[in-house]
Tab-separated table of C-alpha atoms in Angstrom:
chain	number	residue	atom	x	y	z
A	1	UNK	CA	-132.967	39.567	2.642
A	2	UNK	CA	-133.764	42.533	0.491
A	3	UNK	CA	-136.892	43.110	-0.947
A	4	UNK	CA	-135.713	42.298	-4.735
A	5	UNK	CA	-134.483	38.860	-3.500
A	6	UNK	CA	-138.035	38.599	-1.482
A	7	UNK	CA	-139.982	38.930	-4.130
A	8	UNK	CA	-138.106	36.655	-6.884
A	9	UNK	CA	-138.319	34.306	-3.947
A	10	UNK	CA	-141.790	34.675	-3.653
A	11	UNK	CA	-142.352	34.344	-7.356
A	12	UNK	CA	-140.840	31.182	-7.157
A	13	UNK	CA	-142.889	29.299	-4.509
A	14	UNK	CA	-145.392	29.947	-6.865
A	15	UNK	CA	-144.675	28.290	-9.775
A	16	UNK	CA	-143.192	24.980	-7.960
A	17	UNK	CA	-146.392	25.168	-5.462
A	18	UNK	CA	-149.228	25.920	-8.331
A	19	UNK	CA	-147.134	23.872	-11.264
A	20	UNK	CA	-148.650	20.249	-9.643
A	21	UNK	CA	-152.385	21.288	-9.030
A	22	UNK	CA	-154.664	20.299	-11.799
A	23	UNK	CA	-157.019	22.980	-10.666
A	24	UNK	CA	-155.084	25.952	-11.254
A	25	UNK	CA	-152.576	27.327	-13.833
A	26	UNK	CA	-149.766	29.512	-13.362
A	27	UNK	CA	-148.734	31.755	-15.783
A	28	UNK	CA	-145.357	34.092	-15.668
A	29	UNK	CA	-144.399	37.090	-17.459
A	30	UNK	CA	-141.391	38.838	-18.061
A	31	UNK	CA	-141.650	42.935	-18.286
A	32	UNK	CA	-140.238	45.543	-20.182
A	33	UNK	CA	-140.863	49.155	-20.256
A	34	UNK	CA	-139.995	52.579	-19.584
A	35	UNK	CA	-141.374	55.147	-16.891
A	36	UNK	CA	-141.490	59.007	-16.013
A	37	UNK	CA	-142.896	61.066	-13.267
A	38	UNK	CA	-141.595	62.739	-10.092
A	39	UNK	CA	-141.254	62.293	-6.580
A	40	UNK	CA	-141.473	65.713	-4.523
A	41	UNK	CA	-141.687	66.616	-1.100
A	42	UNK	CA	-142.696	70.603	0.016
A	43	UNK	CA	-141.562	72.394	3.342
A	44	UNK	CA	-143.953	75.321	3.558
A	45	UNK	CA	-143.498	76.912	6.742
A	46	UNK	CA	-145.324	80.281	8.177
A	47	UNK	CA	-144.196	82.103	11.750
A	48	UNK	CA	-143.411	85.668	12.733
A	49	UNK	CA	-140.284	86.928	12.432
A	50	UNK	CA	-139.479	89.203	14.623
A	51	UNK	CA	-135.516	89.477	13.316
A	52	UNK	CA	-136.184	92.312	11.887
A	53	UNK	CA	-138.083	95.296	13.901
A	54	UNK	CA	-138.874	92.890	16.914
A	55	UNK	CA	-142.549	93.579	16.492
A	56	UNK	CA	-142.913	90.119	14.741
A	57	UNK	CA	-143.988	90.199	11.042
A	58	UNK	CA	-145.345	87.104	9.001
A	59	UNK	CA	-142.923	85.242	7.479
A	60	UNK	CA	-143.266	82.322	5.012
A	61	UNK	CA	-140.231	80.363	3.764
A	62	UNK	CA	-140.969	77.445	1.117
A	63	UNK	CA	-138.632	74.405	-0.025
A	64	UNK	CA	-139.145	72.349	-2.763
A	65	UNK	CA	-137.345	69.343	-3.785
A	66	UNK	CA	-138.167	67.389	-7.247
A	67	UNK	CA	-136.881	63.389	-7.757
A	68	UNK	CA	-136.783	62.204	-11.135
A	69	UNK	CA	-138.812	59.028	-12.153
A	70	UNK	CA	-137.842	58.851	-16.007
A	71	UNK	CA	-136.390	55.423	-16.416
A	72	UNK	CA	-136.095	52.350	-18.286
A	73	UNK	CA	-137.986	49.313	-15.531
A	74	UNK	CA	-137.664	45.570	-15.814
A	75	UNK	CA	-139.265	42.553	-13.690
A	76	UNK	CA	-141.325	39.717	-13.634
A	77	UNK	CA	-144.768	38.625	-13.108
A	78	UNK	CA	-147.030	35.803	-11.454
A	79	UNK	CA	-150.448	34.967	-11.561
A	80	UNK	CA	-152.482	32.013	-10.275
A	81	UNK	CA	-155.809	31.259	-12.222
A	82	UNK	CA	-158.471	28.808	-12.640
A	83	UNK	CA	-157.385	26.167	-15.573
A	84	UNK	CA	-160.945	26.500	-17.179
A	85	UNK	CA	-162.627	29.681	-16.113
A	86	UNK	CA	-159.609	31.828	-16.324
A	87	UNK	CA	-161.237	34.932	-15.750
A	88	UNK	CA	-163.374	34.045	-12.630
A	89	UNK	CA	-160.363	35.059	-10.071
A	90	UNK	CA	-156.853	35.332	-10.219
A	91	UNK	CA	-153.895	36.274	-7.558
A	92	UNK	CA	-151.427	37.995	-9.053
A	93	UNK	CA	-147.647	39.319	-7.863
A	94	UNK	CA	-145.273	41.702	-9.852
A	95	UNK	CA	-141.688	42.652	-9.165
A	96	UNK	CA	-140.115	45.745	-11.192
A	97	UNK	CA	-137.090	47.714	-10.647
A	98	UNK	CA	-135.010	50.100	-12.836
A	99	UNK	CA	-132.285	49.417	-15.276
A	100	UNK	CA	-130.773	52.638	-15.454
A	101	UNK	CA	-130.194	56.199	-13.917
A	102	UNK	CA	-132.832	59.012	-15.043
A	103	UNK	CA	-131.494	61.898	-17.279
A	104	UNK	CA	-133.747	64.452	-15.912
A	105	UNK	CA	-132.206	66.336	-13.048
A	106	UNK	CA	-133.145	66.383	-9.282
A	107	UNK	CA	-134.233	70.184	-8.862
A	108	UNK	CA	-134.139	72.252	-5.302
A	109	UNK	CA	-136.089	75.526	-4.855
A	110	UNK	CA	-136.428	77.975	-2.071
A	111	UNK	CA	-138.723	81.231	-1.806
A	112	UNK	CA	-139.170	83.766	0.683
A	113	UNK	CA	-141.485	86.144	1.676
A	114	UNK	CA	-141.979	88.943	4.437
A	115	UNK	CA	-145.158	90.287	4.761
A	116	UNK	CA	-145.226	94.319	4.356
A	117	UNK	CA	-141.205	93.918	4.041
A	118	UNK	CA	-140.692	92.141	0.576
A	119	UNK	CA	-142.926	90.056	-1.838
A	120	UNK	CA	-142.743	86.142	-2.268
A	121	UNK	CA	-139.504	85.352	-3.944
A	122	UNK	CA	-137.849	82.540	-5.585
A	123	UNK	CA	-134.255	82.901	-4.742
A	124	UNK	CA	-132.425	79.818	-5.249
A	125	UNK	CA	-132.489	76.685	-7.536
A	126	UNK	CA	-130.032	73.656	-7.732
A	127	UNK	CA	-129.883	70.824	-10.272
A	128	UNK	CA	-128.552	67.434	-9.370
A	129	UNK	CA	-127.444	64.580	-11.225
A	130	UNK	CA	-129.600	61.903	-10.082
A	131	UNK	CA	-129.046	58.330	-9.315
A	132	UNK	CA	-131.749	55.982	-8.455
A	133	UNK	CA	-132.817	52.101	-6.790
A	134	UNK	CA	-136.374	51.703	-7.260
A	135	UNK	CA	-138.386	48.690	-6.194
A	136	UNK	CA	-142.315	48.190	-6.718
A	137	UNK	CA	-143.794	45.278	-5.526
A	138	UNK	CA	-147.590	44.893	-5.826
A	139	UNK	CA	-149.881	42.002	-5.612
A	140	UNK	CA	-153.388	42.105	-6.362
A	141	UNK	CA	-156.508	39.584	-5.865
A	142	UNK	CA	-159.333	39.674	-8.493
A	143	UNK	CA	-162.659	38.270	-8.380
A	144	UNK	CA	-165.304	38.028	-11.138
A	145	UNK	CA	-168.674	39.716	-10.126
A	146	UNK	CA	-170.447	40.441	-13.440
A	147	UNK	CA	-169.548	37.930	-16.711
A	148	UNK	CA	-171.556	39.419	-20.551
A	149	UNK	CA	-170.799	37.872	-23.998
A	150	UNK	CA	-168.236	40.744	-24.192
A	151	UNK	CA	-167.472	41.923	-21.040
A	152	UNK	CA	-166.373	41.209	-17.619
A	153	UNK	CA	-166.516	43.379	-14.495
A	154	UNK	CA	-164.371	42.210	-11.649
A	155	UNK	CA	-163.583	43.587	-8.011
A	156	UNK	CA	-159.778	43.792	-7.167
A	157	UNK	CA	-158.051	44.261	-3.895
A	158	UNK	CA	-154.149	44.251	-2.922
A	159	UNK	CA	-151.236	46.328	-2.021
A	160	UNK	CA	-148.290	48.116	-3.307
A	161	UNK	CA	-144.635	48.356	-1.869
A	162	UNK	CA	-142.196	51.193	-3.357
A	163	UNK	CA	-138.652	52.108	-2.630
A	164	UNK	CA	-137.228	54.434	-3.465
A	165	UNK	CA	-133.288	55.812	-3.250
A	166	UNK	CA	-132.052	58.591	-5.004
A	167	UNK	CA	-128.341	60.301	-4.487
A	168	UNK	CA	-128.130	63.874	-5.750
A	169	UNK	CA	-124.496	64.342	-7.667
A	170	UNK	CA	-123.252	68.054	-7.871
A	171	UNK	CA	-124.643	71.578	-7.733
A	172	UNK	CA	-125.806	73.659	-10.755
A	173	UNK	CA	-128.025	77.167	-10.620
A	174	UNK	CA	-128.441	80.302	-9.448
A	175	UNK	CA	-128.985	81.895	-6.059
A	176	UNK	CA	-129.959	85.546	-4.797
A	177	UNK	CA	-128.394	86.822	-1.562
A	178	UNK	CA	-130.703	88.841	0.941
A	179	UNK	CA	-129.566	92.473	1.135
A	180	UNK	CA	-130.170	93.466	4.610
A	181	UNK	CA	-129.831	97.006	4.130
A	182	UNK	CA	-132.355	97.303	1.242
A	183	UNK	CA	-134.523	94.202	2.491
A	184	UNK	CA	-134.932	92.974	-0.936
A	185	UNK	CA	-132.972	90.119	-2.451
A	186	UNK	CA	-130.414	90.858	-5.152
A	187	UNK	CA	-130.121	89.897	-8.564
A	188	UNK	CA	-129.076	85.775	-8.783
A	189	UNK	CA	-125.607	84.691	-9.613
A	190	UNK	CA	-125.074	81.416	-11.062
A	191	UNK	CA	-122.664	78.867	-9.402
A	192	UNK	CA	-121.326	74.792	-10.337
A	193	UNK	CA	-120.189	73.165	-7.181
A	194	UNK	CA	-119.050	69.763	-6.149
A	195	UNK	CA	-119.082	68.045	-9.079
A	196	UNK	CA	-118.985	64.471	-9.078
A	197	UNK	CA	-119.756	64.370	-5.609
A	198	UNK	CA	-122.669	63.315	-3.964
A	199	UNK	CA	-124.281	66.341	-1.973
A	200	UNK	CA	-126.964	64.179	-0.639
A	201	UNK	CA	-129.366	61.287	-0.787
A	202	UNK	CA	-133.032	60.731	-0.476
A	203	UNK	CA	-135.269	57.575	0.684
A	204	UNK	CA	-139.074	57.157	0.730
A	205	UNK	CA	-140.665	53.804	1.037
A	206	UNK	CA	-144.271	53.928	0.168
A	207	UNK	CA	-147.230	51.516	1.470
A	208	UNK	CA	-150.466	51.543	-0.177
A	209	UNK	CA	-153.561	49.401	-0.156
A	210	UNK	CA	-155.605	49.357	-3.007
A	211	UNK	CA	-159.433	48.478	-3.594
A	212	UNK	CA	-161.267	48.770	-7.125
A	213	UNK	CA	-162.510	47.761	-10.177
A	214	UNK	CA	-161.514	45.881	-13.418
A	215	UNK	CA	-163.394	45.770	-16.497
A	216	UNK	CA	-162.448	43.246	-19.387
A	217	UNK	CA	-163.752	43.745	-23.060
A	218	UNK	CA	-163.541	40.510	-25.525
A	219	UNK	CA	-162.726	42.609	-28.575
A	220	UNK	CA	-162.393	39.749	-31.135
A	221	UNK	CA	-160.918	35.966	-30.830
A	222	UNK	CA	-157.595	37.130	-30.491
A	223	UNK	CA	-157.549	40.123	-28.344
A	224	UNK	CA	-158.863	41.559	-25.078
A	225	UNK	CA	-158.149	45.199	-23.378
A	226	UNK	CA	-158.435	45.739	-19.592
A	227	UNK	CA	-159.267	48.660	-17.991
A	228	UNK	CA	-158.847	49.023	-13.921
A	229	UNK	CA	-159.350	52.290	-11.621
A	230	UNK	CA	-158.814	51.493	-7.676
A	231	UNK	CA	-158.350	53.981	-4.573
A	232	UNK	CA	-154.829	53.616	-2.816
A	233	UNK	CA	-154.244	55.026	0.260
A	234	UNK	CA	-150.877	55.605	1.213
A	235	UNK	CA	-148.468	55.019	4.226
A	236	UNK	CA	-144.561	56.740	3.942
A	237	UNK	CA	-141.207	56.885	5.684
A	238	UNK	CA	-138.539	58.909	4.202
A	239	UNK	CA	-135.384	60.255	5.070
A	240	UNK	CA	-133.264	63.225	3.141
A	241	UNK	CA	-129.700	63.685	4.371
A	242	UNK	CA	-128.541	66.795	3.123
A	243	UNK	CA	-124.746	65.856	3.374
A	244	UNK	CA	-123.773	69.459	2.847
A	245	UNK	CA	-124.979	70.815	5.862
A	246	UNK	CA	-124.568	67.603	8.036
A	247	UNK	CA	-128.340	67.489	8.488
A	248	UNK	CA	-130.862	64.737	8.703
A	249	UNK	CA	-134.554	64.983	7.782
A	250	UNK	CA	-137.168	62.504	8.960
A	251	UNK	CA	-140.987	61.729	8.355
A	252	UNK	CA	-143.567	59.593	8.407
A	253	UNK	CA	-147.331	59.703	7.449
A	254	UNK	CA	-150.378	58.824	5.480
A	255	UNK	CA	-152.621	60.398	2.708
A	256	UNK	CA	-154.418	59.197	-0.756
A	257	UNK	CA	-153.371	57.713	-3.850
A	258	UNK	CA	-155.127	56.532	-7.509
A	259	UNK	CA	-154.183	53.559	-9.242
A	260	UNK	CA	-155.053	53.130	-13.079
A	261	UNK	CA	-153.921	51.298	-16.054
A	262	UNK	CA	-155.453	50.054	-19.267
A	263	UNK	CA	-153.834	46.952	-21.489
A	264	UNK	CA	-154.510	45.545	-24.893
A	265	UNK	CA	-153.657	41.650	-24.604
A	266	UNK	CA	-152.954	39.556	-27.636
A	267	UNK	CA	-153.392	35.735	-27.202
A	268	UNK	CA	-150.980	33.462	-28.789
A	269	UNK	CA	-152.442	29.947	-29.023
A	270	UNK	CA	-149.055	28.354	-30.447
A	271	UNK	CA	-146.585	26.915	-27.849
A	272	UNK	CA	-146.051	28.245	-24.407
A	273	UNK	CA	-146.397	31.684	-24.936
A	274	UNK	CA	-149.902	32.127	-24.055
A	275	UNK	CA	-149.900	36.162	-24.898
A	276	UNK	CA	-148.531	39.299	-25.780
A	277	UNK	CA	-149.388	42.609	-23.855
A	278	UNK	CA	-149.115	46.218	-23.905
A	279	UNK	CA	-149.839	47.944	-20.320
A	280	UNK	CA	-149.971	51.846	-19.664
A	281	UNK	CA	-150.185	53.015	-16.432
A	282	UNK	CA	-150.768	56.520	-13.952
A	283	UNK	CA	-150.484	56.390	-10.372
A	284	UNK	CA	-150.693	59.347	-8.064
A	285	UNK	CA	-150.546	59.845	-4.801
A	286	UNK	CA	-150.205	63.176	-1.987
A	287	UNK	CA	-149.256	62.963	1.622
A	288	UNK	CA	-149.109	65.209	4.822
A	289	UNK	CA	-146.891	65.226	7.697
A	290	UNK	CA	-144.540	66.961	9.394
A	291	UNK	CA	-140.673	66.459	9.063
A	292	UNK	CA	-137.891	66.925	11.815
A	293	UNK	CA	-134.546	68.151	11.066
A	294	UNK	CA	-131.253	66.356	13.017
A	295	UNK	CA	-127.429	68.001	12.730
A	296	UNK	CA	-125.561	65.171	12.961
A	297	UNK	CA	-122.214	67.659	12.983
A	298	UNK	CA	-122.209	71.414	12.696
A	299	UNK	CA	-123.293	73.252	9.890
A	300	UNK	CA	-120.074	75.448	8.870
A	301	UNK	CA	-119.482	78.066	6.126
A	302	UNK	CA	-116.247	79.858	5.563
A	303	UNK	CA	-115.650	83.223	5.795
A	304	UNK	CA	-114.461	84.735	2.663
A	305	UNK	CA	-112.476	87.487	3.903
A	306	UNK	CA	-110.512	85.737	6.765
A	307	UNK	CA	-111.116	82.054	6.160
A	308	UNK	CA	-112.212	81.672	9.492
A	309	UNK	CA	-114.429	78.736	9.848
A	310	UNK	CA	-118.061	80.132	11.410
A	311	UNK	CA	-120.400	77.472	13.307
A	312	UNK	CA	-123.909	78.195	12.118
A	313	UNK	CA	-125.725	75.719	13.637
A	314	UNK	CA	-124.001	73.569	16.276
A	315	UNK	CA	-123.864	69.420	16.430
A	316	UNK	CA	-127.317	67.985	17.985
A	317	UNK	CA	-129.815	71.098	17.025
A	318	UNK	CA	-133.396	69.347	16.296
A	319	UNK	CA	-136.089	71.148	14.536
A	320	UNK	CA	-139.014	69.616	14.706
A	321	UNK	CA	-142.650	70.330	13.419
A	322	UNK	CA	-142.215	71.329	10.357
A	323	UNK	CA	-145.082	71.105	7.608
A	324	UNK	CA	-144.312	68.393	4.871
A	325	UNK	CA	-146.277	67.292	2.493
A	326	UNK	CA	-145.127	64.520	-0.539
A	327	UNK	CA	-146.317	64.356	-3.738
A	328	UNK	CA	-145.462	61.206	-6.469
A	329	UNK	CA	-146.831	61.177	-10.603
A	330	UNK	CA	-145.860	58.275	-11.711
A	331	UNK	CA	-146.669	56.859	-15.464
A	332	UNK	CA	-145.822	54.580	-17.869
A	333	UNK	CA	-145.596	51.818	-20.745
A	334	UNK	CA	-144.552	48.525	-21.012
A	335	UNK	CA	-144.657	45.420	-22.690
A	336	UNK	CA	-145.462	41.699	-21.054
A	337	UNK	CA	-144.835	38.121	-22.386
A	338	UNK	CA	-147.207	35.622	-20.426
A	339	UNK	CA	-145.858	32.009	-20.976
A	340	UNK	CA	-148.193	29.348	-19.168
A	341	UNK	CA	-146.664	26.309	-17.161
């Protein structure tokens, strides 16, 4: 079962296991709304080189690779309260997932630098068509600790799921080429590859738990804003097959996250729709690990001149150790309709 069926599943034993308890009230709410950010993950590695003179000078080579987040998100919510205190507790559950592909492009970057040889240098960047599945599934328990005429201050504790799948579609931008005889890279040209075609694919599934505070204002009869703040650390896997060069990367670790958002809430006491409200949140989050580097097949370029087909790095070569560190701004609005069963 995927994780969008799990969690519409899951939203569903709710409402036919809270509908019959006198106790409790359910309330669902569909979502609407749009959302931007990145995703990014840096290679920044260091060594001596000793290519050149054989001495061994300090190298550093940097990659960095930039996933659009910039689209239009739909889902559901859940939440279980009590039927006459409704703002003592509550357990809530939310499903979201993208309706369309971003319009911002996936960008690749590379530098170089040789210490005492030539300076750090940008000499390549790519733009790719993006195209994305995104799931976020977070549930959250909330408990009352401080209750004023206008206010409320409660505790909240949960965790987040994210998925995320993006293929890259073509190659547009500019590279240098290394000169060997002058040691310096010369000027860029710009290139349009493979268009229509996907030149590779990248997955990250991101854990977090989450642990903060809410704060609830009674601005009038009719409306109530929420404010929340809570520290997320995070867990990752991804994977980035770079179907070009027939190469695999892998990694897996753990860092720090934030988790905000503020809503204005408008309640409707006519029919079943019990309110109207208007959410804006910003997550971030930044993670260290290392990454290792599989060639499932040989990496292969052409050579101009004779069209002879040159092996640069055979079938089976692992590289392993590398530094790699994710980053992911994520932000956004949205609009909720809460109907009560």
């Amino acid at each position: 079962m995927s994780f969008k069926n799990f969690a519409l599943t899951v939203l569903c034993v709710l409402i036919f296991s809270t509908n019959s308890q006198a106790a409790v009230q359910f309330t669902f709410s569909p979502e609407l709304g749009v959302m931007g950010g990145t995703t990014e993950y840096e290679l920044d590695v260091i060594f001596n080189d000793t290519t050149n003179s054989g001495i061994g000078v300090k190298r550093r080579i940097t990659s960095l690779l930039e996933f659009p987040l910039d689209v239009t998100i739909g889902g559901i919510s859940g939440e279980i309260h009590p039927m006459e205190d409704q703002t003592r507790w509550s357990i809530g559950l939310k499903f979201l997932t993208n309706l369309n592909n971003p319009s911002e492009k996936m960008i690749d970057t590379d530098w170089d630098e040789m210490k005492t040889i030539f300076p750090y240098t940008k000499w390549s960047e790519t733009n790719s068509n993006a195209e994305i599945d995104l799931t976020i599934l977070d549930a959250e328990f909330r408990f009352r600790i401080v209750q004023k005429k206008s206010m409320d201050i409660s505790i909240l504790a949960g965790g987040r799921y994210q998925r995320i799948y993006q293929e890259a579609i073509g190659l547009d931008g500019w590279q240098r080429k290394f000169n060997v005889d002058s040691n310096l890279y010369d000027p860029s040209f710009d290139f349009s590859y493979f268009q229509d075609t996907v030149v590779g694919t990248y997955e990250i599934k991101l854990k977090q738990f989450k642990v903060g505070i809410q704060s609830e204002i009674y601005l009038s009869s009719l409306f109530t804003s929420q404010l929340k703040i809570a520290f997320a650390p995070v867990f990752f896997d991804d994977k980035d097959d770079h179907v070009l060069r027939n190469k695999l990367s892998t990694a897996s670790g753990d860092g720090k996250g934030i988790i905000t958002g503020f809503n204005l809430r408008y309640h409707n006491s006519y029919g079943i729709l019990s309110y109207v409200q208007l959410n804006a949140t910003y997550n971030y989050l930044t993670a260290n690990s290392s990454q290792t580097q599989w060639w499932y097949d040989d990496e292969v370029h052409t050579d101009p001149n004779s069209q002879e087909v040159i092996i640069d790095i055979e079938k089976n070569t692992i590289i392993s150790g590398i530094p790699h560190t994710i980053r992911s701004t994520q932000y956004g609005v949205s609009v909720q309709f809460g109907f009560e069963l």
